[in-house]
Amino acid sequence: MSVVQEELSLKDRVLQLKKEKNAVILAHYYQEPEIQEVADFIGDSLELAKKAAATTADIIVFAGVHFMAETAKILNPTKKVLLPDLKAGCSLAESCPPEAFQKLKDQYPDHVVVTYINCSAEIKAMSDLVCTSSNAEKIINSIPADRKIIFAPDKNLGKYLIDVTGREMLLWDGACIVHEAFSLDKLIDLSIEYPKAKIIAHPESESHILQVANYIGSTSGMLNYVKTSDYDTFIVATEAGILHQMQLDVPHKTLIPAPAKEDNSCACSECAFMKMNTLKKLYDCLEKEGPEIRLEEELIEKALVPIKRMLEV
Ligand code: 13P
Ligand code: SF4
């Protein structure tokens, strides 16, 4: 069997198994193209959480990272939520351990705690509100002006929110390794080479990158901007996996990945955690119905509160 046939048959087997088991595959834009191709829905963190909340499937296969699958489990405690590789973590989520975060909370008991969805279930359970990159501004603006705010774990998104909302916030010192890897010097060189290119960036990027961006938004926001813009060339400062869907949406436009500080084979930034999921692992997890996300009932109940508040806002 040729490599192409093997790949095709694996895809077909995933699709068949998914039907037999009444499973739904939810995939993030940073997943490998072959995973995005078998997904029932591809989206940003907010859209995926909403899909997870609304699904009637018996099994949710989450092609993304651990905190995303955990969120799906919190929203569907009675359903089986599978993650093809349990080691698919997130540098941001890992930057905020619950014990240390509790110490900060104890120091500022009068603060409203807002956490970016890229955190563990334990951190969510310690929060008043959860947000994603697409609703963060709205969530911060929903908090009464006289209330003080702790924002965790992403300091870059936090700084951006301070800028756009004008709110004072106490920031946790966490960051995404992928979005902190963009090189400003190389980005400037690239925009000199392509003077008509628009720079679009995810708000997890560092301030100096956001300062030169023409558009800042979530993965879905960036896709929408490129689709609806009159411009033809874009330098894309987020994880390179998004380029697959983006190029499908705008086949006639030129998309250039923002360059990373370190030289690598693709001259772009990839999230090693997201890329831990493969089509083969996805097939195996559907077949074996594992690895499964398991959380204590009490943790689910506590973590659900700020997620529900976010979905209501
Ligand atoms: P989005 O919610 O914008 O898709 O971001 C998720 C993420 O992990 C970005 O690194
Ligand atoms: Fe986490 Fe960054 Fe990977 Fe997103 S790109 S999952 S924030 S490590």
Short mmCIF file of C-alpha atoms and ligand atoms in Angstrom, two decimals:
data_model
loop_
_atom_site.label_atom_id
_atom_site.label_comp_id
_atom_site.label_asym_id
_atom_site.label_seq_id
_atom_site.Cartn_x
_atom_site.Cartn_y
_atom_site.Cartn_z
CA MET A 1 0.00 0.00 0.00
CA SER A 2 1.36 3.45 -0.87
CA VAL A 3 1.82 6.11 1.80
CA VAL A 4 -1.07 8.10 0.30
CA GLN A 5 -3.39 5.06 0.41
CA GLU A 6 -2.39 4.32 4.00
CA GLU A 7 -3.16 7.90 4.98
CA LEU A 8 -6.48 7.82 3.15
CA SER A 9 -7.51 4.57 4.75
CA LEU A 10 -6.57 5.82 8.19
CA LYS A 11 -8.74 8.89 7.63
CA ASP A 12 -11.61 6.71 6.40
CA ARG A 13 -11.27 4.44 9.42
CA VAL A 14 -11.38 7.45 11.75
CA LEU A 15 -14.53 8.70 10.04
CA GLN A 16 -16.16 5.25 10.19
CA LEU A 17 -15.30 4.71 13.86
CA LYS A 18 -16.52 8.18 14.74
CA LYS A 19 -19.93 7.36 13.21
CA GLU A 20 -20.17 3.92 14.87
CA LYS A 21 -19.40 5.34 18.30
CA ASN A 22 -21.46 8.51 17.98
CA ALA A 23 -18.33 10.55 18.63
CA VAL A 24 -17.59 14.12 17.72
CA ILE A 25 -14.10 15.36 16.87
CA LEU A 26 -13.37 18.92 17.93
CA ALA A 27 -10.08 20.33 16.63
CA HIS A 28 -8.13 23.51 17.24
CA TYR A 29 -6.66 25.44 14.29
CA TYR A 30 -3.14 24.55 15.44
CA GLN A 31 -3.68 20.84 14.78
CA GLU A 32 -2.02 19.04 11.87
CA PRO A 33 -3.99 19.48 8.59
CA GLU A 34 -4.89 15.75 8.43
CA ILE A 35 -6.52 16.04 11.86
CA GLN A 36 -8.39 19.22 10.88
CA GLU A 37 -9.66 17.31 7.82
CA VAL A 38 -11.43 14.62 9.90
CA ALA A 39 -12.81 17.06 12.48
CA ASP A 40 -16.52 17.82 12.81
CA PHE A 41 -15.65 21.28 13.95
CA ILE A 42 -12.49 23.41 13.92
CA GLY A 43 -12.36 26.55 16.01
CA ASP A 44 -10.72 28.80 18.56
CA SER A 45 -10.91 28.08 22.30
CA LEU A 46 -14.23 29.86 22.80
CA GLU A 47 -15.93 28.25 19.81
CA LEU A 48 -14.65 24.81 20.82
CA ALA A 49 -15.92 25.27 24.39
CA LYS A 50 -19.33 26.29 23.01
CA LYS A 51 -19.42 23.27 20.68
CA ALA A 52 -18.45 21.01 23.58
CA ALA A 53 -21.27 22.48 25.67
CA ALA A 54 -23.82 21.90 22.91
CA THR A 55 -22.87 18.44 21.63
CA THR A 56 -25.24 15.47 21.71
CA ALA A 57 -22.45 12.98 20.92
CA ASP A 58 -21.60 10.25 23.46
CA ILE A 59 -17.86 10.70 23.05
CA ILE A 60 -15.88 13.91 22.53
CA VAL A 61 -12.46 13.48 20.98
CA PHE A 62 -10.55 16.65 21.62
CA ALA A 63 -7.81 17.31 19.10
CA GLY A 64 -6.11 20.09 20.98
CA VAL A 65 -4.25 20.44 24.26
CA HIS A 66 -5.05 19.20 27.77
CA PHE A 67 -6.74 22.35 29.15
CA MET A 68 -9.13 22.40 26.16
CA ALA A 69 -10.15 18.76 26.68
CA GLU A 70 -10.51 19.45 30.42
CA THR A 71 -12.86 22.34 29.65
CA ALA A 72 -14.94 20.00 27.47
CA LYS A 73 -15.08 17.49 30.36
CA ILE A 74 -16.11 20.18 32.86
CA LEU A 75 -18.95 21.12 30.51
CA ASN A 76 -19.89 17.44 29.95
CA PRO A 77 -19.17 15.51 33.16
CA THR A 78 -21.19 12.47 32.11
CA LYS A 79 -19.57 12.11 28.69
CA LYS A 80 -16.35 10.42 27.70
CA VAL A 81 -13.81 13.07 26.72
CA LEU A 82 -10.72 11.72 24.98
CA LEU A 83 -7.40 13.40 24.21
CA PRO A 84 -5.15 11.53 21.71
CA ASP A 85 -2.05 12.31 23.81
CA LEU A 86 -2.43 13.18 27.50
CA LYS A 87 1.01 14.80 27.43
CA ALA A 88 -0.26 17.53 25.08
CA GLY A 89 0.03 20.31 27.68
CA CYS A 90 0.49 24.06 27.37
CA SER A 91 3.36 26.24 28.61
CA LEU A 92 0.91 28.87 29.79
CA ALA A 93 -1.18 26.42 31.81
CA GLU A 94 1.99 24.97 33.33
CA SER A 95 3.26 28.42 34.32
CA CYS A 96 0.52 28.72 36.94
CA PRO A 97 0.69 26.05 39.67
CA PRO A 98 -2.36 26.03 42.00
CA GLU A 99 -0.42 26.34 45.32
CA ALA A 100 1.48 29.43 44.17
CA PHE A 101 -1.68 30.93 42.70
CA GLN A 102 -3.55 30.38 45.98
CA LYS A 103 -0.81 32.36 47.78
CA LEU A 104 -1.33 35.32 45.43
CA LYS A 105 -5.11 35.11 45.87
CA ASP A 106 -4.70 35.09 49.65
CA GLN A 107 -2.64 38.30 49.44
CA TYR A 108 -5.39 40.08 47.51
CA PRO A 109 -8.70 38.69 48.79
CA ASP A 110 -10.73 41.66 47.51
CA HIS A 111 -9.65 41.16 43.86
CA VAL A 112 -11.84 39.60 41.17
CA VAL A 113 -9.93 36.65 39.69
CA VAL A 114 -10.07 36.39 35.90
CA THR A 115 -8.22 33.55 34.26
CA TYR A 116 -7.44 32.91 30.64
CA ILE A 117 -8.88 29.54 29.57
CA ASN A 118 -5.28 28.29 29.02
CA CYS A 119 -4.99 27.07 32.63
CA SER A 120 -5.67 23.89 34.58
CA ALA A 121 -9.07 22.89 36.01
CA GLU A 122 -7.66 23.61 39.49
CA ILE A 123 -6.90 27.22 38.52
CA LYS A 124 -10.33 27.59 36.92
CA ALA A 125 -11.86 26.33 40.16
CA MET A 126 -10.07 29.20 41.96
CA SER A 127 -11.41 31.84 39.52
CA ASP A 128 -14.42 34.14 39.41
CA LEU A 129 -14.43 34.37 35.63
CA VAL A 130 -12.74 32.59 32.75
CA CYS A 131 -12.04 34.24 29.38
CA THR A 132 -10.56 33.36 26.01
CA SER A 133 -8.63 35.55 23.59
CA SER A 134 -11.84 36.31 21.67
CA ASN A 135 -13.92 37.53 24.62
CA ALA A 136 -11.27 38.74 27.11
CA GLU A 137 -11.92 42.46 26.52
CA LYS A 138 -15.66 41.96 26.96
CA ILE A 139 -15.14 39.92 30.13
CA ILE A 140 -12.87 42.56 31.70
CA ASN A 141 -15.32 45.31 30.73
CA SER A 142 -18.15 43.35 32.41
CA ILE A 143 -16.45 43.77 35.82
CA PRO A 144 -17.62 46.84 37.79
CA ALA A 145 -15.08 49.70 37.50
CA ASP A 146 -14.50 49.86 41.27
CA ARG A 147 -13.38 46.22 41.50
CA LYS A 148 -9.69 45.31 41.42
CA ILE A 149 -8.61 42.44 39.17
CA ILE A 150 -6.06 39.62 39.21
CA PHE A 151 -5.42 38.31 35.69
CA ALA A 152 -3.64 34.98 35.08
CA PRO A 153 -1.74 33.23 33.65
CA ASP A 154 -0.74 35.16 30.48
CA LYS A 155 1.13 38.41 31.17
CA ASN A 156 1.20 39.36 27.46
CA LEU A 157 -2.57 39.06 27.04
CA GLY A 158 -2.87 40.81 30.41
CA LYS A 159 -0.75 43.79 29.29
CA TYR A 160 -2.76 44.02 26.08
CA LEU A 161 -6.01 44.04 28.10
CA ILE A 162 -4.69 46.79 30.37
CA ASP A 163 -4.01 48.83 27.21
CA VAL A 164 -7.38 48.30 25.55
CA THR A 165 -9.61 48.47 28.64
CA GLY A 166 -7.65 51.03 30.67
CA ARG A 167 -8.15 48.80 33.75
CA GLU A 168 -5.45 48.27 36.36
CA MET A 169 -4.74 44.57 36.75
CA LEU A 170 -2.39 42.45 38.80
CA LEU A 171 -0.74 40.09 36.31
CA TRP A 172 0.54 36.56 36.78
CA ASP A 173 3.98 36.11 35.20
CA GLY A 174 3.11 33.41 32.65
CA ALA A 175 3.64 33.25 28.89
CA CYS A 176 3.28 31.06 25.84
CA ILE A 177 6.63 29.79 24.57
CA VAL A 178 5.39 29.83 20.98
CA HIS A 179 4.11 33.42 20.99
CA GLU A 180 7.20 34.68 22.83
CA ALA A 181 9.41 33.23 20.11
CA PHE A 182 8.69 35.82 17.42
CA SER A 183 11.61 38.03 16.41
CA LEU A 184 10.82 41.74 16.10
CA ASP A 185 13.95 42.43 14.03
CA LYS A 186 13.14 39.69 11.53
CA LEU A 187 9.49 40.83 11.45
CA ILE A 188 10.57 44.37 10.59
CA ASP A 189 12.93 43.08 7.87
CA LEU A 190 10.03 41.05 6.45
CA SER A 191 7.69 44.02 6.39
CA ILE A 192 10.36 46.05 4.54
CA GLU A 193 10.57 43.19 2.02
CA TYR A 194 6.74 43.10 1.72
CA PRO A 195 5.71 46.75 2.23
CA LYS A 196 2.05 46.06 1.43
CA ALA A 197 1.74 43.21 3.93
CA LYS A 198 -0.50 43.62 6.97
CA ILE A 199 0.82 42.18 10.24
CA ILE A 200 -1.75 40.20 12.23
CA ALA A 201 -0.96 38.90 15.71
CA HIS A 202 -2.41 36.81 18.52
CA PRO A 203 -2.60 38.73 21.84
CA GLU A 204 -0.37 36.14 23.53
CA SER A 205 2.50 37.76 21.58
CA GLU A 206 4.87 40.19 23.33
CA SER A 207 4.00 43.92 23.47
CA HIS A 208 6.66 44.93 20.93
CA ILE A 209 5.10 42.56 18.37
CA LEU A 210 1.56 43.79 19.16
CA GLN A 211 2.70 47.40 18.79
CA VAL A 212 3.58 46.85 15.12
CA ALA A 213 0.50 44.71 14.37
CA ASN A 214 -2.29 46.03 12.15
CA TYR A 215 -4.75 43.56 13.70
CA ILE A 216 -4.75 41.73 17.04
CA GLY A 217 -7.18 38.91 17.76
CA SER A 218 -7.91 35.27 18.51
CA THR A 219 -7.24 32.58 15.93
CA SER A 220 -10.82 32.93 14.62
CA GLY A 221 -10.51 36.70 14.67
CA MET A 222 -7.36 36.51 12.56
CA LEU A 223 -9.03 34.17 10.07
CA ASN A 224 -11.98 36.50 9.78
CA TYR A 225 -9.74 39.56 9.33
CA VAL A 226 -7.82 37.94 6.48
CA LYS A 227 -11.07 36.80 4.80
CA THR A 228 -12.78 40.16 4.96
CA SER A 229 -9.76 42.43 4.37
CA ASP A 230 -9.17 44.17 1.03
CA TYR A 231 -5.44 43.51 1.42
CA ASP A 232 -3.66 40.58 -0.26
CA THR A 233 -0.59 39.86 1.85
CA PHE A 234 -0.41 39.07 5.57
CA ILE A 235 2.38 38.30 8.01
CA VAL A 236 0.83 35.96 10.55
CA ALA A 237 2.12 36.06 14.14
CA THR A 238 0.63 32.98 15.73
CA GLU A 239 1.20 29.22 15.67
CA ALA A 240 1.83 28.11 12.08
CA GLY A 241 -0.96 25.49 12.08
CA ILE A 242 -3.49 28.25 11.42
CA LEU A 243 -2.03 28.76 7.94
CA HIS A 244 -3.75 25.57 6.72
CA GLN A 245 -7.31 26.84 7.26
CA MET A 246 -6.33 30.40 6.38
CA GLN A 247 -4.94 29.42 2.99
CA LEU A 248 -8.09 27.33 2.30
CA ASP A 249 -10.19 30.41 3.11
CA VAL A 250 -8.13 32.78 0.94
CA PRO A 251 -6.34 30.70 -1.72
CA HIS A 252 -5.56 33.80 -3.78
CA LYS A 253 -3.86 35.72 -0.92
CA THR A 254 -0.24 35.50 0.29
CA LEU A 255 0.32 34.38 3.87
CA ILE A 256 3.73 34.59 5.47
CA PRO A 257 4.42 33.08 8.92
CA ALA A 258 6.00 35.59 11.30
CA PRO A 259 9.65 34.58 11.79
CA ALA A 260 10.84 33.01 15.02
CA LYS A 261 13.96 34.22 16.89
CA GLU A 262 15.61 30.81 16.51
CA ASP A 263 16.22 29.47 13.02
CA ASN A 264 14.22 26.31 12.40
CA SER A 265 13.42 24.20 9.38
CA CYS A 266 10.11 25.91 8.57
CA ALA A 267 11.24 29.42 9.68
CA CYS A 268 8.03 29.66 11.70
CA SER A 269 6.64 28.85 15.14
CA GLU A 270 5.03 25.55 16.00
CA CYS A 271 3.48 24.44 19.29
CA ALA A 272 5.15 21.15 20.19
CA PHE A 273 2.26 20.36 22.55
CA MET A 274 -0.41 20.76 19.87
CA LYS A 275 1.69 18.69 17.47
CA MET A 276 1.82 15.74 19.91
CA ASN A 277 -1.55 14.65 18.54
CA THR A 278 -1.31 12.67 15.31
CA LEU A 279 -3.97 11.06 13.13
CA LYS A 280 -2.75 7.61 14.23
CA LYS A 281 -3.05 8.54 17.93
CA LEU A 282 -6.49 9.98 17.23
CA TYR A 283 -7.57 6.71 15.60
CA ASP A 284 -6.14 4.64 18.45
CA CYS A 285 -7.84 6.77 21.09
CA LEU A 286 -11.21 6.44 19.34
CA GLU A 287 -10.77 2.69 19.05
CA LYS A 288 -9.64 2.13 22.66
CA GLU A 289 -11.77 4.96 24.05
CA GLY A 290 -8.74 6.29 25.87
CA PRO A 291 -6.74 8.15 27.06
CA GLU A 292 -9.69 9.72 28.81
CA ILE A 293 -9.87 12.98 30.77
CA ARG A 294 -10.93 12.18 34.32
CA LEU A 295 -11.64 14.84 36.93
CA GLU A 296 -13.00 14.73 40.48
CA GLU A 297 -16.69 15.64 40.72
CA GLU A 298 -15.98 18.42 43.22
CA LEU A 299 -13.34 19.97 40.94
CA ILE A 300 -15.74 19.86 38.00
CA GLU A 301 -18.45 21.62 40.01
CA LYS A 302 -16.10 24.41 41.11
CA ALA A 303 -14.45 24.89 37.70
CA LEU A 304 -17.81 24.99 35.94
CA VAL A 305 -18.90 28.17 37.75
CA PRO A 306 -16.46 30.66 36.10
CA ILE A 307 -16.79 28.92 32.71
CA LYS A 308 -20.59 29.24 32.86
CA ARG A 309 -20.24 32.91 33.82
CA MET A 310 -18.02 33.42 30.77
CA LEU A 311 -20.53 31.72 28.46
CA GLU A 312 -23.31 33.92 29.93
CA VAL A 313 -21.30 37.15 29.32
P1 13P B 1 -7.41 30.89 20.53
O1 13P B 1 -8.47 30.80 21.55
O2 13P B 1 -7.25 32.25 19.96
O3 13P B 1 -7.62 29.86 19.45
O4 13P B 1 -6.00 30.59 21.22
C1 13P B 1 -5.69 29.36 21.78
C2 13P B 1 -4.25 29.23 22.05
O5 13P B 1 -3.80 28.33 22.70
C3 13P B 1 -3.37 30.24 21.51
O6 13P B 1 -2.06 29.87 21.71
FE1 SF4 B 2 -0.26 26.80 24.97
FE2 SF4 B 2 1.13 28.43 23.44
FE3 SF4 B 2 0.66 25.97 22.61
FE4 SF4 B 2 -1.34 27.78 22.72
S1 SF4 B 2 0.46 27.82 21.40
S2 SF4 B 2 -1.41 25.66 23.42
S3 SF4 B 2 -0.75 28.92 24.54
S4 SF4 B 2 1.89 26.54 24.40
#
